[in-house]
Structure formats: structure tokens, C-alpha cells
């Protein structure tokens, strides 16, 4: 984890696919680099947090739809030792300002659960596209 990371936390219920955000808004600026990370807690069908010892049995991807309707998949990794997954969003995905939509896809033993959709915003910086003399 970097010193300037935006740490956005999400819980996903595997029972119904519902996402619960810890923050009201997810947003960064177009000039920000290497800081957007989503930390995900999975809750099983009995509403119990999936622990690190079991997270490796799940394949979790974040599907991101950019403003121009191009989509990217980002693999989520285990964030030891916190019983969470982390999805680090690369700068090339965040190249334009606008509203981005995302969902999580969780696979285990051939079964797939897709989360409810959610959004984050890339805001245009005042210096974006300007030249420095």
C-alpha cells in the first residue's frame, strides 16, 4: 500500500450479490496516478466474512466499464493478513474523465455470482491537457 492510496472499501454479499460501500463517493482526478485501490470483503451465504484461509478458493474479478463503453477486467488479489481482496486499478484504465461503472464477478467451483453495479468518478484536473511553459 502506497502512502497516497485512495483506500475504497466494499463488502459483497455472496447470498444476493449486494455491494455495500464504506464511503459515499469513489472519486479521483485524471492527474492522479497509481493510487486507486478497492479493498473487498466477501461475506458468504450465511453472512460470515470469508477468511484469508478460504479466499484462495475464490476467483474474483472487477469488471469496469469506461465512459466510452469499453470494458476491462481486473483480477483481485488477497490482501494478507486482512481477510480482504484488493483490486488495483491501473492508470491505463483511468485515462479519461467521466463516470465509470463496475461490478464484481466471483467464481468458485464453476459457480459465478455477479454483484450489483456500482460507480466511481474520474474528475478532470484543472491542469489536464494544458502545457506548462
C-alpha angles and dihedrals in degrees: 000000000000126000093248100040119140100227109205115182126207134176120206123199111214088199096068106000093246117156120212117196123210091205128049097228134024110207142144135169128260091244093054113105134197096353108100111104130156118206112204130198115196120210117198126227090278091053093251119139112253105238128222090256089064103030092086089068091064126076108209126186132176112219110205124194112202122214092262089055098255113136132211132189120221121194115226120221132204113266101214128241099005106079088244140110123226126212112196111201112215122226093242089064091053098051099125134047118248146077116320122196125206144177134184123237116201121191128189128163092347094308120115130202120190120202129228111272122264136178144224130187133228107202123205113250117227088240095048110124095004124120122234113224 
